[in-house]
mmCIF file of C-alpha atoms in Angstrom:
data_model
loop_
_atom_site.group_PDB
_atom_site.id
_atom_site.type_symbol
_atom_site.label_atom_id
_atom_site.label_comp_id
_atom_site.label_asym_id
_atom_site.label_seq_id
_atom_site.Cartn_x
_atom_site.Cartn_y
_atom_site.Cartn_z
ATOM 1 C CA LEU A 62 -13.184 53.240 -107.041
ATOM 2 C CA GLU A 63 -15.171 54.501 -110.001
ATOM 3 C CA ILE A 64 -18.294 52.574 -110.966
ATOM 4 C CA PHE A 65 -19.912 53.221 -114.360
ATOM 5 C CA VAL A 66 -23.597 52.392 -114.499
ATOM 6 C CA THR A 67 -25.363 52.058 -117.874
ATOM 7 C CA ILE A 68 -29.136 52.458 -117.801
ATOM 8 C CA LEU A 69 -30.846 50.187 -120.332
ATOM 9 C CA ASN A 70 -33.991 51.612 -121.884
ATOM 10 C CA GLU A 71 -36.890 49.310 -121.250
ATOM 11 C CA ASN A 72 -39.804 49.279 -123.699
ATOM 12 C CA ASP A 73 -42.383 50.485 -121.172
ATOM 13 C CA ASN A 74 -44.088 53.341 -123.079
ATOM 14 C CA ASP A 75 -46.751 53.201 -125.762
ATOM 15 C CA PRO A 76 -46.374 55.335 -128.856
ATOM 16 C CA GLN A 77 -48.539 58.436 -128.730
ATOM 17 C CA PHE A 78 -50.461 60.288 -131.431
ATOM 18 C CA GLN A 79 -50.829 64.015 -130.871
ATOM 19 C CA GLN A 80 -54.286 63.793 -132.495
ATOM 20 C CA PRO A 81 -55.771 60.307 -132.058
ATOM 21 C CA THR A 82 -58.935 61.384 -133.920
ATOM 22 C CA LEU A 83 -58.989 63.364 -137.166
ATOM 23 C CA THR A 84 -61.550 64.229 -139.842
ATOM 24 C CA ARG A 85 -60.942 65.238 -143.434
ATOM 25 C CA SER A 86 -63.213 66.188 -146.348
ATOM 26 C CA VAL A 87 -62.054 65.142 -149.808
ATOM 27 C CA ARG A 88 -63.589 66.106 -153.178
ATOM 28 C CA GLU A 89 -64.320 63.123 -155.390
ATOM 29 C CA ASP A 90 -62.299 64.680 -158.238
ATOM 30 C CA THR A 91 -59.137 64.922 -156.114
ATOM 31 C CA GLU A 92 -56.135 63.800 -158.143
ATOM 32 C CA VAL A 93 -54.565 60.437 -157.404
ATOM 33 C CA ASN A 94 -51.376 60.711 -155.283
ATOM 34 C CA ALA A 95 -52.603 63.921 -153.633
ATOM 35 C CA THR A 96 -51.846 64.205 -149.913
ATOM 36 C CA ILE A 97 -54.937 63.772 -147.752
ATOM 37 C CA VAL A 98 -53.356 63.937 -144.281
ATOM 38 C CA ALA A 99 -49.906 65.470 -143.822
ATOM 39 C CA SER A 100 -47.292 63.392 -142.016
ATOM 40 C CA GLU A 101 -46.898 65.939 -139.201
ATOM 41 C CA ASP A 102 -50.580 65.471 -138.307
ATOM 42 C CA VAL A 103 -50.277 61.707 -137.853
ATOM 43 C CA THR A 104 -46.691 61.194 -136.723
ATOM 44 C CA ALA A 105 -46.502 59.340 -133.425
ATOM 45 C CA THR A 106 -43.869 59.792 -130.736
ATOM 46 C CA ASP A 107 -42.363 57.236 -128.383
ATOM 47 C CA ALA A 108 -40.803 58.129 -125.034
ATOM 48 C CA ASP A 109 -38.581 55.052 -125.426
ATOM 49 C CA LEU A 110 -37.176 56.642 -128.601
ATOM 50 C CA ASP A 111 -37.978 53.546 -130.622
ATOM 51 C CA ILE A 112 -38.438 53.655 -134.387
ATOM 52 C CA ILE A 113 -42.140 53.797 -135.203
ATOM 53 C CA TYR A 114 -43.685 51.473 -137.776
ATOM 54 C CA TYR A 115 -47.048 52.425 -139.318
ATOM 55 C CA GLU A 116 -49.914 50.478 -140.873
ATOM 56 C CA LEU A 117 -53.166 51.838 -142.387
ATOM 57 C CA THR A 118 -56.431 49.926 -142.779
ATOM 58 C CA ALA A 119 -59.963 50.871 -143.873
ATOM 59 C CA THR A 120 -62.829 49.686 -141.683
ATOM 60 C CA VAL A 121 -65.679 50.360 -144.126
ATOM 61 C CA GLN A 122 -66.370 47.557 -146.586
ATOM 62 C CA GLY A 123 -65.662 48.461 -150.190
ATOM 63 C CA THR A 124 -63.261 51.302 -149.407
ATOM 64 C CA ASP A 125 -60.003 49.330 -149.266
ATOM 65 C CA GLY A 126 -57.255 50.496 -151.565
ATOM 66 C CA TYR A 127 -58.340 54.110 -151.935
ATOM 67 C CA PHE A 128 -56.027 55.539 -149.267
ATOM 68 C CA ALA A 129 -52.481 54.523 -148.333
ATOM 69 C CA ILE A 130 -49.434 55.734 -146.421
ATOM 70 C CA LYS A 131 -46.176 56.757 -148.079
ATOM 71 C CA GLY A 132 -44.147 54.098 -146.305
ATOM 72 C CA VAL A 133 -43.853 51.923 -143.257
ATOM 73 C CA ASN A 134 -41.986 54.741 -141.478
ATOM 74 C CA ASN A 135 -43.804 57.621 -143.185
ATOM 75 C CA PRO A 136 -47.472 58.005 -142.096
ATOM 76 C CA GLU A 137 -48.432 60.636 -144.685
ATOM 77 C CA ILE A 138 -51.808 59.516 -146.083
ATOM 78 C CA TYR A 139 -52.380 59.981 -149.813
ATOM 79 C CA LEU A 140 -55.071 59.100 -152.353
ATOM 80 C CA GLN A 141 -54.104 55.863 -154.082
ATOM 81 C CA LYS A 142 -57.173 55.349 -156.325
ATOM 82 C CA ALA A 143 -59.672 57.742 -157.941
ATOM 83 C CA LEU A 144 -62.794 58.373 -155.864
ATOM 84 C CA ASP A 145 -66.406 57.965 -156.966
ATOM 85 C CA TYR A 146 -69.142 59.610 -154.899
ATOM 86 C CA ASP A 147 -71.674 57.053 -156.159
ATOM 87 C CA LYS A 148 -69.677 54.186 -154.644
ATOM 88 C CA PHE A 149 -69.251 55.593 -151.142
ATOM 89 C CA GLN A 150 -69.564 58.929 -149.362
ATOM 90 C CA SER A 151 -67.409 58.299 -146.297
ATOM 91 C CA THR A 152 -64.968 55.872 -144.786
ATOM 92 C CA ARG A 153 -63.013 55.394 -141.589
ATOM 93 C CA LEU A 154 -59.300 54.640 -141.508
ATOM 94 C CA LEU A 155 -57.284 53.191 -138.639
ATOM 95 C CA LEU A 156 -53.607 54.147 -138.467
ATOM 96 C CA TYR A 157 -51.504 51.902 -136.238
ATOM 97 C CA ALA A 158 -48.176 53.035 -134.761
ATOM 98 C CA ARG A 159 -45.990 50.213 -133.413
ATOM 99 C CA ASP A 160 -42.574 50.282 -131.833
ATOM 100 C CA ARG A 161 -41.640 46.988 -133.466
ATOM 101 C CA PRO A 162 -42.047 45.818 -137.063
ATOM 102 C CA VAL A 163 -45.137 43.803 -137.896
ATOM 103 C CA GLY A 164 -44.410 40.156 -137.170
ATOM 104 C CA SER A 165 -41.592 40.884 -134.721
ATOM 105 C CA PRO A 166 -41.293 38.277 -131.930
ATOM 106 C CA ASP A 167 -40.425 41.030 -129.442
ATOM 107 C CA PRO A 168 -43.138 42.542 -127.231
ATOM 108 C CA THR A 169 -44.787 45.375 -129.159
ATOM 109 C CA ARG A 170 -46.620 48.460 -127.958
ATOM 110 C CA THR A 171 -49.204 50.029 -130.258
ATOM 111 C CA ALA A 172 -51.162 53.268 -130.604
ATOM 112 C CA THR A 173 -54.135 53.801 -132.906
ATOM 113 C CA ALA A 174 -55.426 56.944 -134.634
ATOM 114 C CA THR A 175 -58.861 57.096 -136.255
ATOM 115 C CA ILE A 176 -59.250 59.182 -139.425
ATOM 116 C CA THR A 177 -62.768 59.822 -140.744
ATOM 117 C CA ILE A 178 -62.883 60.713 -144.430
ATOM 118 C CA THR A 179 -65.959 62.398 -145.945
ATOM 119 C CA ILE A 180 -66.265 62.408 -149.753
ATOM 120 C CA LEU A 181 -67.636 65.618 -151.293
ATOM 121 C CA GLN A 182 -69.473 65.315 -154.595
ATOM 122 C CA ALA A 183 -67.851 67.205 -157.461
ATOM 123 C CA ASP A 184 -69.439 68.629 -160.599
ATOM 124 C CA THR A 185 -68.352 65.778 -162.856
ATOM 125 C CA ARG A 186 -71.428 64.803 -164.893
ATOM 126 C CA ALA A 187 -73.539 66.349 -167.629
ATOM 127 C CA PRO A 188 -77.319 66.824 -167.186
ATOM 128 C CA TRP A 189 -79.738 63.898 -167.455
ATOM 129 C CA PHE A 190 -83.034 64.164 -169.338
ATOM 130 C CA LEU A 191 -85.890 62.504 -167.468
ATOM 131 C CA PRO A 192 -87.317 59.956 -167.385
ATOM 132 C CA CYS A 193 -84.225 57.825 -167.820
ATOM 133 C CA ALA A 194 -83.050 54.323 -166.989
ATOM 134 C CA PHE A 195 -79.718 53.311 -165.510
ATOM 135 C CA LEU A 196 -77.334 51.409 -167.737
ATOM 136 C CA HIS A 197 -77.346 47.940 -166.155
ATOM 137 C CA SER A 198 -76.120 48.342 -162.549
ATOM 138 C CA ASP A 199 -74.108 51.484 -163.253
ATOM 139 C CA THR A 200 -75.888 54.362 -161.519
ATOM 140 C CA SER A 201 -73.509 56.905 -163.043
ATOM 141 C CA VAL A 202 -75.088 56.539 -166.505
ATOM 142 C CA CYS A 203 -78.804 57.134 -167.109
ATOM 143 C CA ILE A 204 -80.223 56.700 -170.624
ATOM 144 C CA SER A 205 -83.295 58.739 -171.600
ATOM 145 C CA SER A 206 -85.810 58.071 -174.371
ATOM 146 C CA PRO A 207 -86.659 60.620 -177.112
ATOM 147 C CA TYR A 208 -89.663 62.878 -176.597
ATOM 148 C CA SER A 209 -92.562 63.014 -179.037
ATOM 149 C CA GLY A 210 -95.674 65.108 -179.629
ATOM 150 C CA ILE A 211 -98.230 66.150 -182.252
ATOM 151 C CA VAL A 212 -99.539 69.427 -183.663
ATOM 152 C CA ASN A 213 -102.452 70.092 -185.994
ATOM 153 C CA ILE A 214 -101.711 71.419 -189.427
ATOM 154 C CA SER A 215 -102.718 75.075 -189.957
ATOM 155 C CA GLU A 216 -103.558 75.488 -186.270
ATOM 156 C CA MET A 217 -101.673 77.512 -183.655
ATOM 157 C CA ALA A 218 -101.336 75.918 -180.224
ATOM 158 C CA VAL A 219 -101.335 78.589 -177.516
ATOM 159 C CA GLU A 220 -100.407 76.301 -174.609
ATOM 160 C CA PRO A 221 -97.147 74.373 -174.155
ATOM 161 C CA LEU A 222 -97.193 71.180 -176.171
ATOM 162 C CA THR A 223 -98.005 67.908 -174.445
ATOM 163 C CA LEU A 224 -95.169 65.451 -174.986
ATOM 164 C CA ARG A 225 -94.513 61.795 -174.325
ATOM 165 C CA PRO A 226 -93.227 60.285 -172.101
ATOM 166 C CA GLY A 227 -93.484 63.641 -170.317
ATOM 167 C CA PRO A 228 -92.426 67.289 -170.493
ATOM 168 C CA ILE A 229 -88.859 68.195 -171.408
ATOM 169 C CA TYR A 230 -86.992 68.122 -168.114
ATOM 170 C CA ALA A 231 -83.340 67.636 -167.155
ATOM 171 C CA ILE A 232 -81.507 67.539 -163.842
ATOM 172 C CA ASP A 233 -77.949 67.865 -162.615
ATOM 173 C CA PRO A 234 -77.045 64.281 -161.570
ATOM 174 C CA ASP A 235 -74.488 65.694 -159.137
ATOM 175 C CA PHE A 236 -77.381 65.920 -156.682
ATOM 176 C CA THR A 237 -75.643 67.712 -153.822
ATOM 177 C CA ILE A 238 -74.537 70.467 -156.219
ATOM 178 C CA ASN A 239 -77.742 70.666 -158.310
ATOM 179 C CA GLU A 240 -76.677 73.353 -160.768
ATOM 180 C CA LYS A 241 -79.331 75.294 -162.684
ATOM 181 C CA ILE A 242 -80.235 73.840 -166.108
ATOM 182 C CA VAL A 243 -80.881 76.001 -169.198
ATOM 183 C CA TYR A 244 -82.708 74.691 -172.302
ATOM 184 C CA SER A 245 -82.310 75.608 -175.980
ATOM 185 C CA ILE A 246 -83.204 74.226 -179.426
ATOM 186 C CA VAL A 247 -80.025 73.533 -181.382
ATOM 187 C CA GLY A 248 -81.321 71.718 -184.462
ATOM 188 C CA GLY A 249 -84.294 70.670 -186.569
ATOM 189 C CA ASN A 250 -86.368 73.804 -185.945
ATOM 190 C CA THR A 251 -87.217 74.559 -189.592
ATOM 191 C CA ASP A 252 -88.557 78.093 -190.107
ATOM 192 C CA GLU A 253 -88.302 78.689 -186.318
ATOM 193 C CA VAL A 254 -91.744 77.183 -185.751
ATOM 194 C CA PHE A 255 -91.031 76.198 -182.129
ATOM 195 C CA SER A 256 -89.512 77.789 -179.028
ATOM 196 C CA VAL A 257 -88.373 76.238 -175.771
ATOM 197 C CA ASP A 258 -88.500 78.096 -172.472
ATOM 198 C CA ALA A 259 -84.914 78.407 -171.246
ATOM 199 C CA ASP A 260 -85.901 77.906 -167.615
ATOM 200 C CA THR A 261 -88.781 75.406 -167.711
ATOM 201 C CA GLY A 262 -88.186 73.417 -170.904
ATOM 202 C CA ASN A 263 -91.775 73.995 -172.073
ATOM 203 C CA LEU A 264 -92.086 73.677 -175.850
ATOM 204 C CA THR A 265 -94.404 76.176 -177.580
ATOM 205 C CA MET A 266 -95.300 77.225 -181.139
ATOM 206 C CA ASN A 267 -94.293 80.513 -182.742
ATOM 207 C CA LYS A 268 -96.396 80.060 -185.896
ATOM 208 C CA ILE A 269 -98.709 77.622 -187.619
ATOM 209 C CA VAL A 270 -97.450 74.677 -189.654
ATOM 210 C CA THR A 271 -98.614 74.532 -193.248
ATOM 211 C CA SER A 272 -96.751 71.398 -194.329
ATOM 212 C CA PRO A 273 -97.445 67.822 -193.167
ATOM 213 C CA ASP A 274 -93.731 67.190 -192.720
ATOM 214 C CA SER A 275 -92.689 66.147 -189.221
ATOM 215 C CA PHE A 276 -90.063 67.950 -187.145
ATOM 216 C CA LEU A 277 -87.129 66.286 -185.384
ATOM 217 C CA LEU A 278 -85.929 68.865 -182.910
ATOM 218 C CA GLN A 279 -82.655 68.679 -181.027
ATOM 219 C CA VAL A 280 -82.968 70.179 -177.554
ATOM 220 C CA MET A 281 -79.920 70.862 -175.413
ATOM 221 C CA ALA A 282 -79.818 71.049 -171.616
ATOM 222 C CA THR A 283 -76.803 73.010 -170.357
ATOM 223 C CA GLN A 284 -75.557 73.807 -166.879
ATOM 224 C CA ALA A 285 -75.882 77.552 -166.368
ATOM 225 C CA ASN A 286 -72.445 77.729 -164.724
ATOM 226 C CA ASN A 287 -70.591 75.621 -167.297
ATOM 227 C CA VAL A 288 -71.549 75.405 -170.996
ATOM 228 C CA ARG A 289 -69.305 72.369 -171.378
ATOM 229 C CA LYS A 290 -71.664 70.334 -169.208
ATOM 230 C CA TYR A 291 -74.554 69.605 -171.571
ATOM 231 C CA SER A 292 -76.745 66.852 -172.977
ATOM 232 C CA VAL A 293 -78.835 66.721 -176.171
ATOM 233 C CA THR A 294 -82.115 64.883 -176.716
ATOM 234 C CA THR A 295 -84.518 64.626 -179.667
ATOM 235 C CA VAL A 296 -88.154 65.723 -179.831
ATOM 236 C CA GLU A 297 -90.212 64.354 -182.727
ATOM 237 C CA ILE A 298 -93.223 66.526 -183.565
ATOM 238 C CA LYS A 299 -95.705 64.941 -185.970
ATOM 239 C CA VAL A 300 -98.006 67.207 -187.977
ATOM 240 C CA ILE A 301 -101.521 65.811 -188.437
ATOM 241 C CA ASN A 302 -104.905 66.930 -189.669
ATOM 242 C CA LYS A 303 -107.103 68.094 -186.836
ATOM 243 C CA SER A 304 -109.528 65.439 -185.658
ATOM 244 C CA LEU A 305 -113.062 66.888 -185.518
ATOM 245 C CA TYR A 306 -115.013 63.669 -185.227
ATOM 246 C CA PRO A 307 -114.591 60.610 -183.038
ATOM 247 C CA PRO A 308 -114.442 57.205 -184.716
ATOM 248 C CA HIS A 309 -117.628 55.120 -184.572
ATOM 249 C CA PHE A 310 -118.642 51.556 -185.301
ATOM 250 C CA GLU A 311 -120.701 51.149 -188.465
ATOM 251 C CA ARG A 312 -123.210 48.961 -186.636
ATOM 252 C CA GLY A 313 -124.411 49.036 -183.061
ATOM 253 C CA LEU A 314 -124.644 45.245 -182.705
ATOM 254 C CA TYR A 315 -122.681 42.431 -184.308
ATOM 255 C CA ASN A 316 -123.794 38.778 -184.129
ATOM 256 C CA GLY A 317 -121.531 35.830 -184.729
ATOM 257 C CA THR A 318 -121.481 32.061 -184.293
ATOM 258 C CA VAL A 319 -118.784 29.534 -183.390
ATOM 259 C CA GLU A 320 -118.799 25.762 -183.210
ATOM 260 C CA VAL A 321 -117.941 23.864 -180.056
ATOM 261 C CA GLY A 322 -114.430 22.466 -179.955
ATOM 262 C CA LEU A 323 -112.813 24.832 -182.433
ATOM 263 C CA PRO A 324 -109.052 25.338 -181.910
ATOM 264 C CA PRO A 325 -107.681 28.762 -180.863
ATOM 265 C CA ARG A 326 -107.512 31.429 -183.597
ATOM 266 C CA SER A 327 -110.408 29.916 -185.524
ATOM 267 C CA PHE A 328 -112.745 32.303 -187.392
ATOM 268 C CA VAL A 329 -115.958 33.587 -185.881
ATOM 269 C CA PHE A 330 -118.619 33.576 -188.623
ATOM 270 C CA GLN A 331 -121.517 35.907 -189.156
ATOM 271 C CA ALA A 332 -124.747 34.718 -187.622
ATOM 272 C CA GLY A 333 -126.894 33.093 -190.326
ATOM 273 C CA ASP A 334 -124.001 32.956 -192.787
ATOM 274 C CA PRO A 335 -121.531 30.233 -191.706
ATOM 275 C CA SER A 336 -119.303 30.839 -194.755
ATOM 276 C CA THR A 337 -118.548 34.539 -194.084
ATOM 277 C CA PRO A 338 -116.171 35.571 -191.246
ATOM 278 C CA LEU A 339 -117.545 38.173 -188.855
ATOM 279 C CA MET A 340 -115.960 41.577 -189.451
ATOM 280 C CA ILE A 341 -116.194 44.514 -187.030
ATOM 281 C CA THR A 342 -115.557 47.819 -188.783
ATOM 282 C CA ALA A 343 -115.346 51.467 -187.702
ATOM 283 C CA ALA A 344 -115.359 54.756 -189.593
ATOM 284 C CA ASP A 345 -114.105 58.305 -188.987
ATOM 285 C CA GLU A 346 -115.470 61.345 -190.834
ATOM 286 C CA ASP A 347 -112.022 62.980 -190.559
ATOM 287 C CA PHE A 348 -110.807 60.282 -192.947
ATOM 288 C CA PRO A 349 -113.742 59.635 -195.324
ATOM 289 C CA ASP A 350 -111.605 57.770 -197.841
ATOM 290 C CA VAL A 351 -110.207 55.245 -195.389
#
């Protein structure tokens, strides 16, 4: 008597990941659809020889949708949306491997792999002149104000010029890269009166100014490693007559009178002369005709 026995495979084994914990570093300028984790690194096995079904989730708030798997049966992880280092610098993904489809009424065994993704800042932005203010809530754009300064006519300044709101200074906003910045004057420098130090940004004079006309310089800050990464700002230099004398009041004491109960913005009159408004005047010998 021959007896044929068929052994039925019971679902008594969990899927297994060869590497349940992985780490990857990804540059923020990585192209969309690029593979981040190859399928062979995250493919699970099942001793019961069941078909494996995969699901990927992000556990860090605000990082959903950036990474995805190729398909429910293909665990290759790829970049689904362009990265931005300013938005987040790392995230953690959970990859689930199940031996039954999601929602199946049958008992399901599951394995989990944890993938830690670190975002590396890329050289994506041009230099910023400081001080600057962010454009609304967008920290990727910082708007600077023009610089301004003064020089005396027919006088040579030997020190770097003092500017407002501060000295010419630019930074690489890709802070972790921090490329060297080089400065140059690219416009408005009539007769080559001014020079800018390529390394420090200090603005100095090459010769005296004999005309009262102002200068509107254009100063460029360029990354030393990439001339295509640059920004341009303006520096207005006003030419004035040198001030030799301080202004002074024409009288040391002024006396005035007011009546009780007058409304705001009423005139104060000269003491002893209630019909003449009190006037406080100053003079400056540098401007005798004013």
